[in-house]
CSV table of C-alpha atoms and ligand atoms in Angstrom, one decimal:
chain,number,residue,atom,x,y,z
A,949,UNK,CA,8.0,8.2,-5.7
A,950,UNK,CA,5.8,9.5,-3.2
A,951,UNK,CA,5.0,6.0,-1.4
A,952,UNK,CA,8.6,5.4,-0.3
A,953,UNK,CA,8.7,8.8,1.2
A,954,UNK,CA,7.9,7.4,4.5
A,955,UNK,CA,11.6,5.8,4.8
A,956,UNK,CA,13.3,8.9,4.0
A,957,UNK,CA,14.0,10.3,7.0
A,958,UNK,CA,17.5,9.8,6.6
A,959,UNK,CA,17.6,11.9,3.0
A,960,UNK,CA,18.5,15.6,2.9
A,961,UNK,CA,17.9,15.5,-0.7
A,962,UNK,CA,14.4,16.9,-1.4
A,963,UNK,CA,12.4,13.9,-1.8
A,964,UNK,CA,9.8,15.9,-3.8
A,965,UNK,CA,12.5,15.5,-6.7
A,966,UNK,CA,12.0,19.1,-8.0
A,967,UNK,CA,15.9,19.4,-7.7
A,968,UNK,CA,17.2,22.6,-8.5
A,969,UNK,CA,20.2,22.7,-10.9
A,970,UNK,CA,22.7,22.8,-8.1
A,971,UNK,CA,21.4,20.0,-5.7
A,972,UNK,CA,20.8,18.0,-8.8
A,973,UNK,CA,24.6,18.4,-9.6
A,974,UNK,CA,25.6,17.6,-6.3
A,975,UNK,CA,23.1,14.5,-6.1
A,976,UNK,CA,24.5,13.3,-9.5
A,977,UNK,CA,28.2,13.7,-7.9
A,978,UNK,CA,27.4,11.7,-5.0
A,979,UNK,CA,25.8,9.1,-7.4
A,980,UNK,CA,29.1,8.3,-9.1
A,981,UNK,CA,31.1,8.3,-5.8
A,982,UNK,CA,28.3,6.1,-4.3
A,983,UNK,CA,28.7,3.5,-7.3
A,984,UNK,CA,32.5,3.5,-7.2
A,985,UNK,CA,32.6,3.1,-3.3
A,986,UNK,CA,30.2,0.4,-3.2
A,987,UNK,CA,27.5,2.1,-1.4
A,988,UNK,CA,24.4,0.5,-3.3
A,989,UNK,CA,23.2,-2.4,-1.8
A,990,UNK,CA,20.2,-4.5,-2.9
A,991,UNK,CA,17.7,-5.6,-0.2
A,992,UNK,CA,15.2,-8.5,-0.8
A,993,UNK,CA,11.6,-8.7,-0.1
A,994,UNK,CA,10.0,-12.3,0.2
A,995,UNK,CA,7.1,-13.3,-2.0
A,996,UNK,CA,4.9,-16.1,-0.7
A,997,UNK,CA,2.2,-18.3,-1.7
A,998,UNK,CA,-1.0,-17.2,-0.2
A,999,UNK,CA,-2.3,-20.5,0.6
A,1000,UNK,CA,0.4,-22.0,2.8
A,1001,UNK,CA,2.9,-18.9,3.0
A,1002,UNK,CA,5.5,-20.8,1.4
A,1003,UNK,CA,8.2,-18.6,0.3
A,1004,UNK,CA,8.3,-18.6,-3.4
A,1005,UNK,CA,10.5,-15.8,-4.5
A,1006,UNK,CA,12.0,-12.4,-3.4
A,1007,UNK,CA,12.6,-9.2,-4.9
A,1008,UNK,CA,15.5,-7.2,-5.2
A,1009,UNK,CA,15.1,-3.2,-4.2
A,1010,UNK,CA,18.1,-0.9,-4.3
A,1011,UNK,CA,19.3,1.1,-1.1
A,1012,UNK,CA,22.0,3.4,-0.9
A,1013,UNK,CA,23.9,3.0,2.6
A,1014,UNK,CA,24.8,6.4,2.5
A,1015,UNK,CA,27.9,6.5,4.9
A,1016,UNK,CA,26.7,9.4,7.1
A,1017,UNK,CA,22.9,10.0,5.8
A,1018,UNK,CA,22.0,6.1,6.4
A,1019,UNK,CA,19.9,3.9,4.2
A,1020,UNK,CA,18.2,6.2,1.7
A,1021,UNK,CA,15.2,4.7,-0.9
A,1022,UNK,CA,15.3,4.4,-4.4
A,1023,UNK,CA,12.3,6.9,-4.3
A,1024,UNK,CA,14.9,10.0,-3.6
A,1025,UNK,CA,17.9,8.9,-6.1
A,1026,UNK,CA,16.2,6.6,-8.6
A,1027,UNK,CA,14.5,9.1,-10.9
A,1028,UNK,CA,17.8,11.2,-10.9
A,1029,UNK,CA,19.8,7.8,-11.7
A,1030,UNK,CA,17.3,6.9,-14.6
A,1031,UNK,CA,17.6,10.3,-16.2
A,1032,UNK,CA,21.3,10.4,-16.5
A,1033,UNK,CA,24.2,8.4,-17.9
A,1034,UNK,CA,25.0,6.8,-14.5
A,1035,UNK,CA,21.6,5.4,-15.0
A,1036,UNK,CA,23.0,2.3,-17.3
A,1037,UNK,CA,25.7,1.4,-14.9
A,1038,UNK,CA,23.4,1.1,-11.8
A,1039,UNK,CA,20.7,-0.9,-13.9
A,1040,UNK,CA,24.0,-3.3,-15.2
A,1041,UNK,CA,25.1,-3.2,-11.3
A,1042,UNK,CA,21.5,-4.2,-10.0
A,1043,UNK,CA,21.0,-7.3,-12.7
A,1044,UNK,CA,24.5,-8.4,-12.2
A,1045,UNK,CA,24.5,-8.3,-8.3
A,1046,UNK,CA,21.2,-9.7,-8.1
A,1047,UNK,CA,21.8,-12.9,-10.6
A,1048,UNK,CA,24.8,-13.5,-8.3
A,1049,UNK,CA,23.0,-13.9,-5.3
A,1050,UNK,CA,20.4,-15.7,-6.7
A,1051,UNK,CA,23.0,-18.0,-8.0
A,1052,UNK,CA,24.3,-18.4,-4.6
A,1053,UNK,CA,20.9,-19.2,-3.1
A,1054,UNK,CA,20.1,-21.6,-5.7
A,1055,UNK,CA,23.6,-23.3,-5.0
A,1056,UNK,CA,22.4,-23.8,-1.3
A,1057,UNK,CA,19.3,-25.6,-2.7
A,1058,UNK,CA,16.8,-22.6,-2.4
A,1059,UNK,CA,14.0,-22.8,-5.2
A,1060,UNK,CA,13.6,-18.9,-5.1
A,1061,UNK,CA,12.7,-16.7,-8.1
A,1062,UNK,CA,14.5,-13.5,-8.2
A,1063,UNK,CA,12.6,-10.2,-9.1
A,1064,UNK,CA,14.6,-7.5,-10.8
A,1065,UNK,CA,13.1,-4.2,-11.5
A,1066,UNK,CA,14.4,-2.9,-15.1
A,1067,UNK,CA,15.3,0.6,-15.7
A,1068,UNK,CA,13.9,2.5,-18.9
A,1069,UNK,CA,17.7,2.8,-20.3
A,1070,UNK,CA,18.2,-1.0,-20.0
A,1071,UNK,CA,15.9,-0.9,-23.3
A,1072,UNK,CA,17.2,2.1,-25.1
A,1073,UNK,CA,20.9,1.3,-25.1
A,1074,UNK,CA,23.0,-1.9,-25.4
A,1075,UNK,CA,21.3,-5.3,-25.6
A,1076,UNK,CA,19.3,-6.4,-22.8
A,1077,UNK,CA,19.1,-9.9,-23.8
A,1078,UNK,CA,22.7,-10.5,-24.1
A,1079,UNK,CA,23.5,-9.1,-20.9
A,1080,UNK,CA,21.0,-11.1,-18.9
A,1081,UNK,CA,22.6,-14.4,-20.8
A,1082,UNK,CA,25.9,-13.0,-19.4
A,1083,UNK,CA,24.5,-12.4,-15.9
A,1084,UNK,CA,22.8,-15.8,-15.9
A,1085,UNK,CA,26.3,-17.7,-17.3
A,1086,UNK,CA,28.4,-15.5,-14.8
A,1087,UNK,CA,26.1,-16.5,-11.8
A,1088,UNK,CA,24.9,-20.3,-12.3
A,1089,UNK,CA,21.4,-19.0,-11.6
A,1090,UNK,CA,18.7,-20.8,-13.8
A,1091,UNK,CA,16.7,-18.6,-16.2
A,1092,UNK,CA,13.7,-19.9,-14.5
A,1093,UNK,CA,14.9,-18.5,-11.5
A,1094,UNK,CA,15.0,-14.9,-12.9
A,1095,UNK,CA,12.0,-12.7,-13.1
A,1096,UNK,CA,12.2,-8.9,-14.8
A,1097,UNK,CA,10.0,-6.5,-13.5
A,1098,UNK,CA,8.6,-4.0,-16.0
A,1099,UNK,CA,6.4,-1.0,-15.6
A,1100,UNK,CA,4.3,0.6,-18.1
A,1101,UNK,CA,7.0,3.4,-19.0
A,1102,UNK,CA,9.3,0.8,-20.5
A,1103,UNK,CA,6.1,-1.1,-22.3
A,1104,UNK,CA,5.2,2.2,-23.8
A,1105,UNK,CA,8.3,2.2,-25.7
A,1106,UNK,CA,6.3,-0.8,-27.7
A,1107,UNK,CA,8.9,-0.7,-30.8
A,1108,UNK,CA,9.5,-3.8,-32.6
A,1109,UNK,CA,13.2,-3.9,-30.9
A,1110,UNK,CA,11.4,-4.1,-27.1
A,1111,UNK,CA,9.2,-6.9,-28.3
A,1112,UNK,CA,12.2,-8.7,-29.7
A,1113,UNK,CA,14.0,-8.4,-26.9
A,1114,UNK,CA,11.2,-9.4,-24.4
A,1115,UNK,CA,10.5,-12.5,-26.7
A,1116,UNK,CA,14.1,-13.8,-26.4
A,1117,UNK,CA,13.9,-13.1,-22.9
A,1118,UNK,CA,10.7,-15.4,-22.7
A,1119,UNK,CA,12.9,-17.8,-24.9
A,1120,UNK,CA,15.5,-18.4,-22.4
A,1121,UNK,CA,13.1,-19.3,-19.8
A,1122,UNK,CA,13.2,-16.0,-17.8
A,1123,UNK,CA,10.2,-14.4,-16.7
A,1124,UNK,CA,8.6,-10.9,-17.1
A,1125,UNK,CA,6.4,-9.3,-14.6
A,1126,UNK,CA,4.4,-6.2,-15.5
A,1127,UNK,CA,4.8,-4.1,-12.2
A,1128,UNK,CA,2.4,-1.8,-10.8
A,1129,UNK,CA,-0.1,-3.1,-12.9
A,1130,UNK,CA,-3.4,-1.0,-13.5
A,1131,UNK,CA,-1.8,2.2,-12.5
A,1132,UNK,CA,-0.7,3.5,-15.9
A,1133,UNK,CA,-1.9,4.2,-19.4
A,1134,UNK,CA,-3.7,1.8,-21.7
A,1135,UNK,CA,-2.6,-1.1,-20.1
A,1136,UNK,CA,-4.6,-3.9,-21.9
A,1137,UNK,CA,-3.2,-3.5,-25.2
A,1138,UNK,CA,0.1,-4.0,-23.7
A,1139,UNK,CA,-1.1,-7.3,-22.4
A,1140,UNK,CA,-1.7,-8.4,-25.7
A,1141,UNK,CA,1.8,-7.1,-27.3
A,1142,UNK,CA,3.9,-8.2,-24.5
A,1143,UNK,CA,5.0,-11.7,-23.8
A,1144,UNK,CA,4.5,-11.5,-20.2
A,1145,UNK,CA,4.3,-14.1,-17.2
A,1146,UNK,CA,3.1,-12.5,-14.7
A,1147,UNK,CA,0.9,-9.3,-13.5
A,1148,UNK,CA,1.6,-7.7,-10.2
A,1149,UNK,CA,-1.4,-6.1,-8.7
A,1150,UNK,CA,-0.4,-2.4,-7.7
A,1151,UNK,CA,-0.5,-1.9,-3.6
A,1152,UNK,CA,-2.8,0.9,-4.4
A,1153,UNK,CA,-5.5,-1.2,-4.9
A,1154,UNK,CA,-4.7,-3.8,-2.2
A,1155,UNK,CA,-3.7,-1.3,0.7
A,1156,UNK,CA,-7.4,-0.6,1.8
A,1157,UNK,CA,-8.9,-4.1,0.3
A,1158,UNK,CA,-12.3,-4.9,1.6
A,1159,UNK,CA,-15.2,-6.4,0.3
A,1160,UNK,CA,-17.6,-4.7,-1.8
A,1161,UNK,CA,-15.1,-1.8,-2.5
A,1162,UNK,CA,-13.8,-0.3,-6.2
A,1163,UNK,CA,-10.6,-1.7,-4.9
A,1164,UNK,CA,-12.0,-5.5,-4.6
A,1165,UNK,CA,-13.5,-5.1,-8.2
A,1166,UNK,CA,-10.3,-3.8,-9.7
A,1167,UNK,CA,-8.4,-6.9,-8.1
A,1168,UNK,CA,-11.1,-9.5,-8.9
A,1169,UNK,CA,-10.9,-8.4,-12.7
A,1170,UNK,CA,-6.9,-8.5,-12.8
A,1171,UNK,CA,-7.1,-11.9,-11.2
A,1172,UNK,CA,-9.8,-13.3,-14.0
A,1173,UNK,CA,-7.6,-11.5,-16.3
A,1174,UNK,CA,-4.7,-13.1,-15.6
A,1175,UNK,CA,-6.4,-16.4,-15.5
A,1176,UNK,CA,-7.9,-15.9,-18.8
A,1177,UNK,CA,-4.4,-14.9,-20.4
A,1178,UNK,CA,-2.5,-17.6,-18.4
A,1179,UNK,CA,-0.6,-15.2,-16.2
A,1180,UNK,CA,0.6,-15.8,-12.9
A,1181,UNK,CA,-0.6,-13.1,-10.6
A,1182,UNK,CA,0.9,-11.7,-7.5
A,1183,UNK,CA,-0.7,-9.0,-5.2
A,1184,UNK,CA,2.0,-6.2,-3.6
A,1185,UNK,CA,1.4,-4.0,-0.8
A,1186,UNK,CA,-0.1,-6.9,1.7
A,1187,UNK,CA,0.1,-5.3,5.3
A,1188,UNK,CA,-2.6,-7.4,7.1
A,1189,UNK,CA,-4.0,-10.9,7.3
A,1190,UNK,CA,-7.2,-9.9,6.6
A,1191,UNK,CA,-6.1,-8.6,3.2
A,1192,UNK,CA,-4.0,-11.7,2.5
A,1193,UNK,CA,-7.4,-13.9,3.4
A,1194,UNK,CA,-9.6,-11.9,1.1
A,1195,UNK,CA,-7.1,-11.9,-1.7
A,1196,UNK,CA,-6.5,-15.8,-1.3
A,1197,UNK,CA,-10.4,-16.2,-1.4
A,1198,UNK,CA,-10.5,-13.8,-4.6
A,1199,UNK,CA,-8.2,-16.6,-6.1
A,1200,UNK,CA,-5.0,-14.4,-5.9
A,1201,UNK,CA,-2.2,-17.2,-5.6
A,1202,UNK,CA,0.4,-15.2,-4.3
A,1203,UNK,CA,1.3,-12.3,-2.2
A,1204,UNK,CA,4.2,-9.8,-1.2
A,1205,UNK,CA,4.0,-7.1,1.6
A,1206,UNK,CA,5.0,-6.0,5.1
A,1207,UNK,CA,2.8,-8.7,6.7
A,1208,UNK,CA,5.1,-11.4,4.9
A,1209,UNK,CA,8.4,-9.1,5.5
A,1210,UNK,CA,10.1,-6.0,4.8
A,1211,UNK,CA,12.8,-5.5,2.1
A,1212,UNK,CA,15.9,-7.1,4.0
A,1213,UNK,CA,19.8,-6.7,3.9
A,1214,UNK,CA,21.1,-10.2,2.4
A,1215,UNK,CA,22.0,-11.3,6.2
A,1216,UNK,CA,18.8,-10.3,7.3
A,1217,UNK,CA,16.9,-12.0,4.5
A,1218,UNK,CA,18.8,-15.4,5.1
A,1219,UNK,CA,18.3,-15.3,8.7
A,1220,UNK,CA,14.6,-14.9,8.7
A,1221,UNK,CA,13.7,-16.9,5.5
A,1222,UNK,CA,16.3,-18.9,4.4
A,1223,UNK,CA,17.2,-20.7,7.9
A,1224,UNK,CA,13.5,-22.7,7.7
A,1225,UNK,CA,13.6,-22.3,3.6
A,1226,UNK,CA,9.6,-21.6,4.4
A,1227,UNK,CA,8.0,-18.2,5.3
A,1228,UNK,CA,4.9,-19.0,7.4
A,1229,UNK,CA,2.2,-16.5,7.5
A,1230,UNK,CA,2.8,-13.9,9.9
A,1231,UNK,CA,-0.2,-13.2,12.1
A,1232,UNK,CA,1.0,-9.7,13.5
A,1233,UNK,CA,1.8,-7.3,10.8
A,1234,UNK,CA,5.7,-6.6,10.2
A,1235,UNK,CA,7.1,-6.4,14.3
A,1236,UNK,CA,9.0,-9.2,14.4
A,1237,UNK,CA,11.0,-8.9,11.1
A,1238,UNK,CA,11.9,-5.2,11.1
A,1239,UNK,CA,15.3,-5.2,11.8
B,2639,LIG,P1,8.1,-1.5,-7.0
B,2639,LIG,O1,9.2,-2.5,-7.9
B,2639,LIG,O2,6.6,-1.6,-7.0
B,2639,LIG,O3,8.5,-2.1,-5.2
B,2639,LIG,C1,7.4,-2.2,-4.3
B,2639,LIG,C2,7.8,-1.0,-3.4
B,2639,LIG,O4,6.8,-1.3,-2.2
B,2639,LIG,C3,9.1,-1.2,-2.6
B,2639,LIG,O5,9.4,0.2,-2.3
B,2639,LIG,C4,8.6,-2.0,-1.3
B,2639,LIG,O6,9.7,-1.8,0.0
B,2639,LIG,C5,7.1,-1.4,-1.1
B,2639,LIG,N1,6.5,-2.5,-0.4
B,2639,LIG,C6,6.4,-3.6,-0.2
B,2639,LIG,N2,5.5,-4.3,0.7
B,2639,LIG,C7,5.1,-3.1,0.9
B,2639,LIG,C8,3.8,-3.0,2.1
B,2639,LIG,O7,3.0,-4.2,2.5
B,2639,LIG,N3,3.4,-1.7,2.3
B,2639,LIG,C9,4.0,-0.8,1.8
B,2639,LIG,N4,3.4,0.7,2.3
B,2639,LIG,N5,4.9,-0.7,1.0
B,2639,LIG,C10,5.5,-1.8,0.5
B,2639,LIG,P2,10.9,0.6,-2.4
B,2639,LIG,O8,12.0,-0.5,-1.9
B,2639,LIG,O9,11.2,2.3,-1.9
B,2639,LIG,O10,10.9,0.8,-4.1
B,2639,LIG,C11,10.3,1.7,-4.8
B,2639,LIG,C12,10.6,1.8,-6.2
B,2639,LIG,O11,11.8,2.0,-6.7
B,2639,LIG,C13,10.1,0.3,-6.6
B,2639,LIG,O12,9.1,0.0,-6.9
B,2639,LIG,C14,11.0,0.3,-8.1
B,2639,LIG,O13,9.8,0.9,-9.0
B,2639,LIG,C15,12.0,1.2,-7.5
B,2639,LIG,N6,13.3,0.2,-7.6
B,2639,LIG,C16,13.6,-0.4,-6.3
B,2639,LIG,N7,14.8,-0.8,-6.6
B,2639,LIG,C17,15.0,-0.6,-7.6
B,2639,LIG,C18,16.1,-1.3,-8.8
B,2639,LIG,O14,17.0,-1.8,-8.2
B,2639,LIG,N8,16.2,-0.9,-10.2
B,2639,LIG,C19,15.2,0.1,-10.6
B,2639,LIG,N9,14.9,0.2,-11.7
B,2639,LIG,N10,14.0,0.4,-9.5
B,2639,LIG,C20,14.2,0.1,-8.3
B,2640,LIG,MG1,9.0,-4.0,-8.5
B,2641,LIG,MG1,5.2,-2.6,-7.7
B,2642,LIG,MG1,6.6,0.7,-8.3
């Protein structure tokens, strides 16, 4: 994704993703090695209640800690991962690892909802609901503390089996968030069809939010829609206090963004957020939390 290109200064892989056959083959071989050698890592980004800044959750975001090239963003390698057989293995690793981490935090008394991004392949092969049940049982994470994030490319595959899988996950008590809401096709029909629990307002509408703008209209509409459908709502990409204040005034309950914290490694996240179990509203952007 173009939005992550800012973090890619260590990447040698063409971030435009128009890889030729040879670099694609090289990248795939590297990805296989990375998985075996444990170079993938989940970072966690805080999610807060806008009214008072209370930490309510953490989204797990994959990073590739490359031995030579440093930390590589998912926008560089996930498109390749997701369109190859390795995708299933990486997706399974993400689910297991995030649940395990969530289980550790839950055991320490943290009431955090762990957001896990699903990959398209997780619906096409295997039994996602069963995998989730195993991951929950193995980790001790409560279903209520797991939120799966799906994008429209997953929802577009709206056969009965996908809807049934969602229903089984919902019956377990697992949350399902509609990620990047408003950026794909035919969003509204999917809202009716799928048993979702939360809308994530895409950062493209949040970034330059100001009263009276088209973005503000879209955000207000999404908040109203979520209320009408009894869905939870969270805004992504909040970078300034003014944006957080405006969203709160519009009735948006929850937020995520650099203002509250960047995605951090587990030790960094624990240091920054779990010592006091509370995430105060930051007055000064991201500075203090960047490692
Ligand atoms: P996403 O799920 O929509 O995640 C939000 C992205 O926005 C993250 O980028 C996050 O670092 C970034 N972000 C958060 N707050 C701000 C902000 O205030 N300003 C700006 N400019 N950016 C912000 P990241 O970590 O590079 O991930 C990009 C995408 O890669 C994710 O978008 C998701 O679609 C995918 N992804 C990441 N981790 C995983 C994973 O474990 N599995 C799968 N299947 N996809 C993943
Ligand atoms: Mg997400
Ligand atoms: Mg998103
Ligand atoms: Mg996204």
